[in-house]
Amino acid sequence: MTLDELKENESAQIVQILDEQLEESMLNMGFIVGEDVKLDRIAPLKDPILITSGLNYISIRKEDAKKILIEKTKTS
Amino acid sequence: MPGTYSLNPEAEDERVAANTIKNITDDELIIVVADVTNLKRNLFLCTQIIDLGKPVVLVLNMMDLLQKSKQCIDLDKISALLQIPVVPVNARIKKGINELKEVITNYKFKPTKLIALTATERYEKITTILLSCLKGGEANKWIDRTKKIDNILTHKIYGYLIFLSILFVIFQAIFSWSAYPMELIEEGFSLLGSLVESWLPEGVLSDLIVNGILAGLSGIVIFVPQIALLFAFITILEDTGYMSRVSFLMDRLLRPFGLNGKSIIPLISSIACAVPAIMSTRSINNLKERLITIMVSPLISCSARIPVYTLLIALVIPTEEQVGIFNLQGIVMMGLYLIGFLAALFAALVFKWILKSKGKSNFIMEMPIYRLPRWSNVGFSVYNKVKVFLFEAGKIIIAISIVLWGLSSYGPGDTFEKIEEKYASPAYENESEDEINNLIASEKLEASYAAYLGKTIEPLIKPIGFDWKIGISLVTSFAAREVFVGTMATLYSVGDEDNTTSIREKMLQAKNPETGDRLYNKATTFSLLIFYAFAMQCMATLAVVYRETKSYKWPIIQVVYMGALAYISSWIVYTIFS
């Protein structure tokens, strides 16, 4: 599944980022393939979303979240 | 440079930082200031710079937060592992600054070992380093608290309500809290004017200082309270981290207009001044979105328009008039801001259709943890912005005031002498001296160089209800909008010997020579208001647009499209109201 399919407060592991440029941007913000990511909040107008990985807390548009493959680990 | 995450830049601000770092020589020193609460990501940039073979000192900031979350860090170990000096500081309370100075003076550069080649490898190394150096505590404490606050501030209803309330408070503050200091300044200048007049012998010099320089200057100083308040609010909103949430809330709304959530920061800053606003567009990494933000920002009513709006609104709307609990003047003022904002959105839409898109757009943006504003930072920013406004704008305004005073006090050839001769003739013997002086003054002004200038462009601006005096103000306002008030003050005080009535009263008394009605009636005044809301009358903004876009094309397009918009809208308004 992809990151945009998560519900609020669901966590998953980043498996792959399908866009090289996006992967680099995410890496700069501290989002690394293999690590956990949590969807914290969906904006009132359903887009963009707020996500965290470790101590990194960023916003990203759904369009980009669609390119981030994830695997569900746990729900909290 | 804050907001730099990597040496592989995506946005203009990161590009500037990356180029600076790459060009640093061995006798210079790079100080990486890292937020200790998110060391992992901050070390990513730091190790990239180390691997470039550049001399680096790592400064760990916000050590207080680390202690509060019961963590501790082994500074010697981290310094040994990275092979660079590490200094802990707390910039908020200036702790550790002396130690940092010492480290910098004693610094000797020795090349270090390469840490990592790929980004993934780099993160692995950093994780290992941090595992051995950073111990214990509740690392997530701050981010958890931030997320709880976000539950309210980005809530689907409260989020927007809070944002609108904050905007409302800012407007209230600007228009009511600043009234008292503004009155004081006005009275102060009036007092100063009469003092100068009593000190100096009557003549050209006294006239120049009182009616030229002081008149122009008071029109500017009076707006310092409003501008200071506005910048204080904007700095507080940015410093606390709230601006990023506003961007988050607005991204989806702004996207259809070819803008980005990040555009909201320049758009809000434009309420204060378009110059810093346009510079802050550097954080928008998509070129088209950035360009559109630059092009439409000057349509948002800036603080330089406040003097013009305040003066003109007071001419046609009585102070006492209320609609419900609201003051009508305030409502008209808010309406002008709204019109500016809507015009900016409309213009953005047009630019979105015309401009070609280059590169992809994204909205990957850090949400900083909430912190209390640093009051010293707020004070510093307000001081700086007010200083720029006073001195940069002030210089132009004083120069223009002097030129204008000259232009309106002298006329071509011997026209002035002829007027004096005419009134010295026996035909006027029965009139009182005051009346004759007034008649001479107004005839002289009409025969002055300034009048020639104004009358040359009068045919062009007549359809939108302006006369030659407004014409002169339009010409001088091209340097900066607030010059309008100074120009009006100078134009109407030439010949006013007692210097008692305010510029507002003088303009109220002004008559249309053809009809004998009030010159500043609703039609002309509203037309002027709309013109000042839309027209591109700011040299400083044009200069910064040129600098940011590196081409003459964009500032020229800006002048033309905003001018056309202003002229057509003013014409429509004038036709409706007359």
XYZ file of C-alpha atoms in Angstrom, chain B:
578
model
C 21.291 29.747 7.436
C 18.022 28.501 8.916
C 15.906 26.151 6.833
C 18.835 24.494 5.121
C 18.483 20.730 5.293
C 21.011 19.515 2.784
C 23.768 20.515 0.400
C 21.676 19.219 -2.491
C 19.465 22.254 -2.678
C 15.859 22.259 -3.812
C 14.776 25.808 -3.098
C 16.490 29.129 -3.776
C 17.343 29.775 -0.104
C 19.096 26.410 0.193
C 20.922 27.062 -3.073
C 22.331 30.311 -1.680
C 23.488 28.533 1.500
C 24.998 25.594 -0.401
C 26.965 27.851 -2.764
C 28.321 29.882 0.117
C 29.487 26.738 1.892
C 31.110 25.298 -1.213
C 33.101 28.488 -1.803
C 34.528 28.690 1.701
C 38.323 28.665 1.925
C 40.557 27.056 4.532
C 41.094 30.246 6.554
C 37.376 30.636 6.968
C 35.220 28.633 9.306
C 31.751 27.147 9.019
C 29.657 27.086 12.162
C 26.833 24.573 11.964
C 24.145 25.456 14.471
C 22.194 22.287 15.166
C 18.944 21.972 17.066
C 19.870 19.385 19.667
C 16.309 18.069 19.874
C 16.633 16.662 16.364
C 20.305 15.865 16.130
C 19.906 13.033 13.672
C 18.726 15.197 10.845
C 20.941 18.131 11.770
C 24.036 15.943 11.772
C 23.111 14.891 8.241
C 23.914 18.380 6.987
C 26.860 18.767 9.358
C 28.577 15.565 8.186
C 27.967 16.528 4.555
C 29.941 19.698 5.161
C 32.665 17.801 7.045
C 32.968 15.430 4.094
C 33.490 18.353 1.726
C 36.744 18.873 3.640
C 35.643 22.220 5.049
C 36.579 23.533 8.508
C 33.547 23.063 10.744
C 32.564 23.843 14.324
C 29.356 22.220 15.525
C 27.208 24.323 17.839
C 24.489 22.484 19.703
C 21.612 24.825 20.350
C 18.578 24.474 22.614
C 20.466 22.533 25.275
C 17.788 23.582 27.781
C 15.200 21.472 25.997
C 17.512 18.489 26.169
C 17.796 18.806 29.911
C 14.078 19.282 30.341
C 13.399 16.048 28.483
C 15.901 14.334 30.825
C 18.386 13.451 28.095
C 22.094 13.817 28.246
C 24.710 13.989 25.540
C 28.377 12.984 25.654
C 29.950 16.063 24.068
C 33.558 14.803 24.164
C 32.581 11.598 22.497
C 30.585 13.263 19.739
C 33.491 15.640 19.153
C 35.931 12.724 18.967
C 33.741 10.722 16.603
C 33.140 13.614 14.218
C 36.711 14.958 14.695
C 35.481 18.535 15.049
C 34.997 20.920 18.009
C 31.528 20.770 19.551
C 30.161 23.641 21.660
C 26.865 23.568 23.569
C 24.948 26.857 23.725
C 21.569 28.207 24.604
C 21.059 31.069 22.196
C 17.901 32.235 23.949
C 19.708 33.103 27.163
C 23.089 33.676 25.446
C 24.694 30.835 27.405
C 27.853 29.337 25.935
C 28.547 32.230 23.566
C 31.890 33.087 25.231
C 33.028 29.465 25.076
C 32.146 29.483 21.371
C 34.218 32.624 20.784
C 37.176 30.942 22.489
C 36.854 27.832 20.329
C 36.714 29.958 17.189
C 39.865 31.930 18.079
C 41.848 28.814 18.919
C 40.609 26.837 15.949
C 43.113 25.001 13.796
C 41.885 23.186 10.739
C 42.898 19.572 10.266
C 41.353 17.509 7.489
C 39.083 14.737 8.704
C 38.291 11.264 7.493
C 35.400 10.819 5.087
C 32.302 9.798 7.006
C 29.982 8.483 4.320
C 29.465 8.336 0.578
C 25.738 7.742 0.200
C 22.854 9.244 2.097
C 21.708 5.911 3.515
C 25.214 5.130 4.731
C 25.380 8.590 6.272
C 22.214 8.057 8.261
C 23.466 4.666 9.462
C 26.715 6.227 10.709
C 24.829 9.047 12.421
C 22.484 6.594 14.116
C 25.468 4.666 15.493
C 27.146 7.860 16.704
C 23.978 9.068 18.407
C 23.316 5.675 20.014
C 26.627 5.933 21.820
C 26.448 9.646 22.674
C 22.821 10.466 23.417
C 21.339 8.847 26.490
C 17.995 8.355 28.186
C 14.995 10.551 28.615
C 11.747 11.086 26.818
C 12.971 12.213 23.421
C 9.473 12.567 22.085
C 8.222 14.862 24.816
C 8.436 18.069 22.774
C 7.057 16.671 19.590
C 4.176 15.033 21.474
C 3.254 18.321 23.064
C 3.481 20.015 19.649
C 1.131 17.448 18.125
C -1.409 18.011 20.896
C -1.388 21.727 20.093
C -1.718 20.886 16.395
C -4.892 18.931 17.165
C -6.474 22.291 17.925
C -4.588 24.678 15.621
C -5.059 22.574 12.479
C -8.557 21.408 13.421
C -11.015 21.532 10.539
C -13.164 24.172 12.259
C -11.110 25.671 15.081
C -8.026 25.808 12.882
C -9.566 28.261 10.428
C -11.465 30.098 13.167
C -8.271 30.660 15.130
C -6.456 31.865 12.009
C -9.236 34.334 11.182
C -9.362 35.521 14.805
C -5.623 36.140 14.776
C -5.938 38.166 11.563
C -8.802 40.109 13.128
C -6.800 40.881 16.270
C -3.902 42.101 14.105
C -6.203 44.470 12.232
C -7.810 45.725 15.417
C -4.394 46.338 16.915
C -3.192 48.252 13.887
C -6.187 50.520 13.736
C -7.133 51.100 17.346
C -4.112 50.466 19.589
C -1.888 52.656 17.485
C -4.272 55.633 17.515
C -2.861 57.163 20.700
C 0.873 57.154 19.789
C -0.084 58.423 16.329
C -1.889 61.407 17.799
C 1.124 62.156 19.963
C 3.434 62.134 16.948
C 1.101 64.388 14.988
C 0.924 66.906 17.813
C 4.686 66.703 18.289
C 5.359 67.610 14.665
C 2.847 70.418 14.709
C 4.587 71.811 17.807
C 7.998 71.396 16.187
C 6.769 73.255 13.104
C 5.639 76.295 15.071
C 8.860 76.229 17.128
C 10.999 76.299 13.991
C 8.886 79.126 12.603
C 9.403 81.194 15.740
C 13.151 80.507 15.856
C 14.041 81.107 12.251
C 13.589 84.443 10.530
C 10.687 84.399 8.107
C 11.861 83.565 4.623
C 12.836 80.826 2.223
C 14.724 78.680 4.754
C 11.943 78.599 7.334
C 9.431 77.911 4.581
C 11.526 75.067 3.198
C 11.964 73.404 6.593
C 8.385 73.729 7.799
C 6.400 73.291 4.599
C 8.888 71.149 2.724
C 10.843 68.841 5.009
C 8.780 68.701 8.205
C 5.499 68.353 6.330
C 6.870 65.434 4.324
C 8.552 63.806 7.299
C 5.606 63.903 9.696
C 3.558 62.061 7.096
C 5.973 59.155 7.492
C 6.890 59.081 11.169
C 3.241 58.968 12.092
C 2.911 55.464 10.657
C 5.738 53.962 12.667
C 3.396 52.654 15.431
C 1.280 50.745 12.909
C 4.227 49.289 11.051
C 5.982 48.285 14.273
C 2.871 46.476 15.528
C 2.397 44.673 12.239
C 5.968 43.414 12.087
C 5.822 42.405 15.756
C 2.811 40.198 15.058
C 4.328 38.619 11.965
C 7.610 37.849 13.736
C 5.747 36.306 16.683
C 3.683 34.112 14.357
C 6.814 32.904 12.559
C 8.886 32.486 15.718
C 6.353 30.315 17.519
C 6.066 27.944 14.536
C 2.457 28.884 13.837
C 3.105 30.170 10.289
C 3.974 26.646 9.115
C 0.558 25.456 10.306
C -1.141 28.258 8.436
C 0.712 27.102 5.305
C -0.488 23.562 5.989
C -4.099 24.730 6.299
C -3.903 26.937 3.201
C -2.028 24.681 0.753
C -5.140 23.016 -0.655
C -6.966 26.345 -0.902
C -4.128 28.158 -2.675
C -3.214 25.354 -5.084
C -6.021 26.037 -7.609
C -4.601 29.564 -7.985
C -1.177 28.318 -8.972
C 0.172 29.101 -5.521
C 1.677 26.948 -2.782
C 0.860 26.664 0.925
C 4.201 28.348 1.490
C 2.890 31.371 -0.476
C 0.761 32.319 2.524
C 3.842 33.574 4.377
C 4.797 36.116 1.674
C 1.125 36.998 1.219
C 0.657 37.734 4.927
C 4.023 39.514 5.156
C 2.863 41.710 2.272
C 0.370 43.282 4.668
C 3.469 44.817 6.227
C 5.738 45.260 3.202
C 6.160 43.512 -0.146
C 9.956 43.790 -0.068
C 10.707 41.235 2.695
C 7.704 39.256 1.451
C 9.193 38.821 -2.021
C 12.525 37.854 -0.495
C 10.791 35.184 1.581
C 9.454 33.491 -1.566
C 12.861 31.847 -1.892
C 11.608 28.965 0.214
C 9.092 28.014 -2.495
C 10.982 25.473 -4.582
C 8.713 25.370 -7.620
C 9.747 28.194 -9.955
C 6.298 28.893 -11.371
C 4.632 29.017 -7.950
C 7.390 31.285 -6.702
C 7.069 33.631 -9.685
C 3.289 33.873 -9.301
C 3.707 34.652 -5.586
C 6.211 37.397 -6.452
C 3.941 38.866 -9.115
C 0.789 39.082 -7.001
C 2.220 39.937 -3.553
C 2.299 43.722 -4.200
C -1.494 43.659 -4.702
C -1.925 42.853 -1.025
C -2.353 46.181 0.748
C 0.921 46.996 2.473
C 1.638 49.335 5.361
C 2.644 52.135 2.968
C -0.968 52.253 1.821
C -2.237 52.711 5.390
C -1.444 56.457 5.428
C -3.142 56.945 2.059
C -6.193 54.882 3.041
C -6.498 56.544 6.454
C -6.351 60.054 5.008
C -8.756 59.383 2.144
C -11.298 57.373 4.124
C -11.473 60.120 6.732
C -12.384 62.567 3.939
C -15.632 60.874 2.973
C -16.681 58.765 5.962
C -17.412 60.405 9.309
C -15.551 58.989 12.304
C -18.697 58.458 14.348
C -20.561 56.356 11.802
C -21.208 52.819 13.057
C -22.605 49.663 11.500
C -23.689 47.566 14.469
C -20.722 47.490 16.816
C -18.234 48.197 14.043
C -16.813 51.505 12.989
C -17.633 52.232 9.346
C -14.153 53.603 8.627
C -12.707 50.320 9.888
C -15.043 48.332 7.676
C -14.094 50.304 4.564
C -10.429 49.779 5.464
C -10.954 46.026 5.833
C -12.870 46.059 2.557
C -9.845 47.568 0.794
C -7.606 44.825 2.200
C -10.115 42.230 1.054
C -10.259 43.741 -2.448
C -6.466 43.632 -2.604
C -6.430 39.996 -1.531
C -9.114 39.002 -4.057
C -7.281 40.892 -6.815
C -4.112 38.995 -5.905
C -5.931 35.646 -6.208
C -7.479 36.683 -9.518
C -4.120 37.829 -10.889
C -2.564 34.562 -9.705
C -5.175 32.639 -11.659
C -4.384 34.605 -14.818
C -0.621 34.065 -14.378
C -1.264 30.351 -13.781
C -2.885 30.161 -17.224
C -0.183 32.159 -18.994
C 3.013 30.873 -17.414
C 4.546 27.586 -18.388
C 5.348 25.166 -15.610
C 8.878 24.026 -15.012
C 9.584 21.205 -12.601
C 7.294 19.517 -10.129
C 5.550 21.191 -7.262
C 5.575 19.790 -3.761
C 4.746 20.796 -0.233
C 7.358 19.028 1.847
C 7.754 21.337 4.798
C 9.017 20.886 8.315
C 6.561 21.516 11.133
C 8.780 23.073 13.807
C 7.946 22.357 17.439
C 6.012 25.119 19.158
C 8.122 27.456 21.224
C 7.463 30.735 22.955
C 8.524 33.691 20.826
C 11.993 35.056 21.547
C 11.168 38.591 22.542
C 14.667 39.842 21.746
C 14.209 38.442 18.244
C 10.832 40.145 17.887
C 12.289 43.418 19.124
C 15.254 43.139 16.780
C 13.067 42.431 13.763
C 10.693 45.306 14.538
C 13.625 47.661 15.072
C 15.199 46.629 11.769
C 12.035 46.895 9.693
C 11.101 50.273 11.170
C 14.645 51.509 10.590
C 14.531 50.481 6.934
C 11.119 52.082 6.530
C 12.179 55.323 8.188
C 15.584 55.732 6.618
C 15.198 54.167 3.188
C 11.723 55.553 2.622
C 12.581 58.672 4.609
C 15.523 59.541 2.357
C 13.373 59.366 -0.762
C 10.577 61.251 0.933
C 12.759 64.107 2.143
C 14.356 64.405 -1.291
C 10.978 64.401 -2.976
C 9.581 66.849 -0.418
C 12.364 69.313 -1.159
C 12.039 68.944 -4.928
C 8.298 69.337 -4.636
C 8.532 72.370 -2.429
C 10.852 73.880 -5.023
C 8.592 72.939 -7.903
C 5.533 74.354 -6.220
C 7.221 77.506 -4.845
C 8.716 78.627 -8.155
C 7.341 79.038 -11.624
C 8.701 79.509 -15.121
C 9.892 82.973 -16.192
C 8.439 85.975 -14.432
C 4.942 84.570 -13.860
C 5.283 84.819 -10.076
C 6.297 88.473 -10.160
C 3.401 89.228 -12.466
C 0.962 87.739 -9.974
C 2.384 89.842 -7.156
C 2.249 92.959 -9.322
C -1.360 92.226 -10.189
C -2.417 92.052 -6.546
C -0.368 95.109 -5.632
C -2.493 97.206 -8.020
C -5.120 99.594 -6.605
C -7.967 97.290 -7.693
C -7.299 95.098 -4.641
C -6.911 97.859 -2.091
C -10.236 97.078 -0.411
C -9.467 93.417 0.261
C -7.940 92.352 3.575
C -4.277 91.377 3.628
C -5.009 87.733 4.508
C -7.373 87.319 1.621
C -4.901 88.778 -0.830
C -2.156 86.509 0.479
C -4.362 83.462 -0.015
C -5.317 84.513 -3.520
C -1.659 85.094 -4.382
C -0.664 81.716 -2.959
C -3.247 79.753 -4.887
C -2.516 81.591 -8.123
C 1.198 81.065 -7.639
C 0.693 77.348 -7.082
C -1.366 77.116 -10.245
C 1.413 78.856 -12.151
C 4.234 76.804 -10.609
C 6.397 74.145 -12.257
C 4.554 71.479 -10.255
C 1.276 72.600 -11.751
C 2.723 72.326 -15.278
C 3.748 68.757 -14.499
C 0.354 67.889 -13.034
C -1.544 69.596 -15.831
C 0.445 67.711 -18.462
C -0.913 64.421 -17.207
C -4.336 65.788 -16.250
C -6.072 64.737 -19.519
C -4.965 61.164 -18.863
C -6.321 61.005 -15.316
C -9.416 63.147 -15.742
C -11.618 60.177 -16.734
C -10.930 58.619 -13.326
C -11.740 61.823 -11.464
C -8.283 63.172 -10.643
C -7.091 66.769 -10.978
C -3.568 68.105 -11.499
C -2.769 68.189 -7.780
C -3.554 64.491 -7.497
C -1.579 64.111 -10.718
C 1.549 65.489 -9.021
C 0.979 63.094 -6.119
C 0.696 60.170 -8.535
C 4.021 61.103 -10.083
C 5.788 61.416 -6.724
C 4.053 58.313 -5.337
C 5.811 56.229 -7.937
C 8.798 56.285 -5.613
C 6.703 55.077 -2.698
C 2.989 55.204 -1.965
C 3.186 56.933 1.405
C 4.738 59.934 -0.395
C 1.148 60.731 -1.416
C 0.378 62.083 2.045
C 3.592 64.117 2.201
C 2.969 65.503 -1.288
C -0.579 66.462 -0.445
C 0.668 68.070 2.762
C 3.287 70.063 0.853
C 0.948 71.038 -1.991
C -1.790 72.222 0.325
C 0.412 73.948 2.866
C 2.260 76.137 0.381
C 0.704 79.507 1.044
C -0.838 78.492 4.347
C 0.892 80.977 6.604
C -0.499 79.935 9.983
C 0.087 76.217 9.351
C -2.745 75.473 11.731
C -5.182 73.223 9.908
C -4.320 69.567 9.319
C -3.900 68.192 5.832
C -7.271 66.440 6.184
C -9.077 69.727 6.833
C -7.289 71.404 3.948
C -8.325 68.642 1.578
C -11.910 68.825 2.874
C -11.970 72.509 1.984
C -10.600 71.920 -1.506
C -13.119 72.790 -4.207
C -13.538 71.613 -7.737
C -12.894 74.828 -9.735
C -15.427 73.901 -12.448
C -18.439 72.880 -10.360
C -17.619 74.538 -7.041
C -18.438 71.291 -5.240
C -16.099 69.504 -2.876
C -13.155 68.140 -4.849
C -12.759 65.060 -2.668
C -16.288 63.761 -3.001
C -17.158 60.066 -2.838
C -16.485 59.394 -6.535
C -12.986 60.898 -6.642
C -11.991 59.588 -3.225
C -13.127 56.004 -3.846
C -11.504 56.099 -7.273
C -8.237 57.243 -5.642
C -8.501 54.518 -2.993
C -8.905 51.815 -5.614
C -6.059 53.284 -7.646
C -3.718 53.125 -4.662
C -4.927 49.617 -3.814
C -3.950 48.247 -7.231
C -1.243 50.386 -8.838
C 2.420 49.390 -8.661
C 3.878 52.476 -6.998
C 6.963 51.304 -5.170
C 10.529 51.534 -6.426
C 11.818 49.322 -3.619
C 9.512 46.463 -4.580
C 10.426 46.735 -8.256
C 14.110 46.671 -7.341
C 13.680 43.527 -5.267
C 11.594 41.832 -7.978
C 14.394 42.561 -10.418
C 16.948 41.132 -7.999
C 14.950 37.989 -7.262
C 13.956 37.216 -10.869
C 17.227 38.476 -12.375
C 15.392 40.049 -15.302
C 13.794 43.359 -16.261
C 10.887 41.482 -17.783
C 9.026 40.720 -14.552
C 9.168 44.143 -12.916
C 8.014 45.720 -16.208
C 5.129 43.263 -16.533
C 4.235 44.041 -12.930
C 4.093 47.807 -13.502
C 2.001 47.383 -16.652
C -0.528 44.848 -15.413
C -1.049 46.521 -12.032
C -1.291 49.951 -13.681
C -3.899 48.738 -16.151
C -5.851 47.039 -13.373
C -5.736 50.226 -11.271
C -6.787 52.535 -14.108
C -9.688 50.381 -15.294
C -10.970 49.704 -11.769
C -10.734 53.385 -10.810
C -12.622 54.339 -13.949
C -15.403 51.869 -13.103
C -15.613 53.108 -9.495
C -15.604 56.763 -10.572
C -18.348 56.156 -13.133
C -20.513 54.333 -10.574
C -20.240 57.006 -7.885
C -20.537 60.136 -10.016
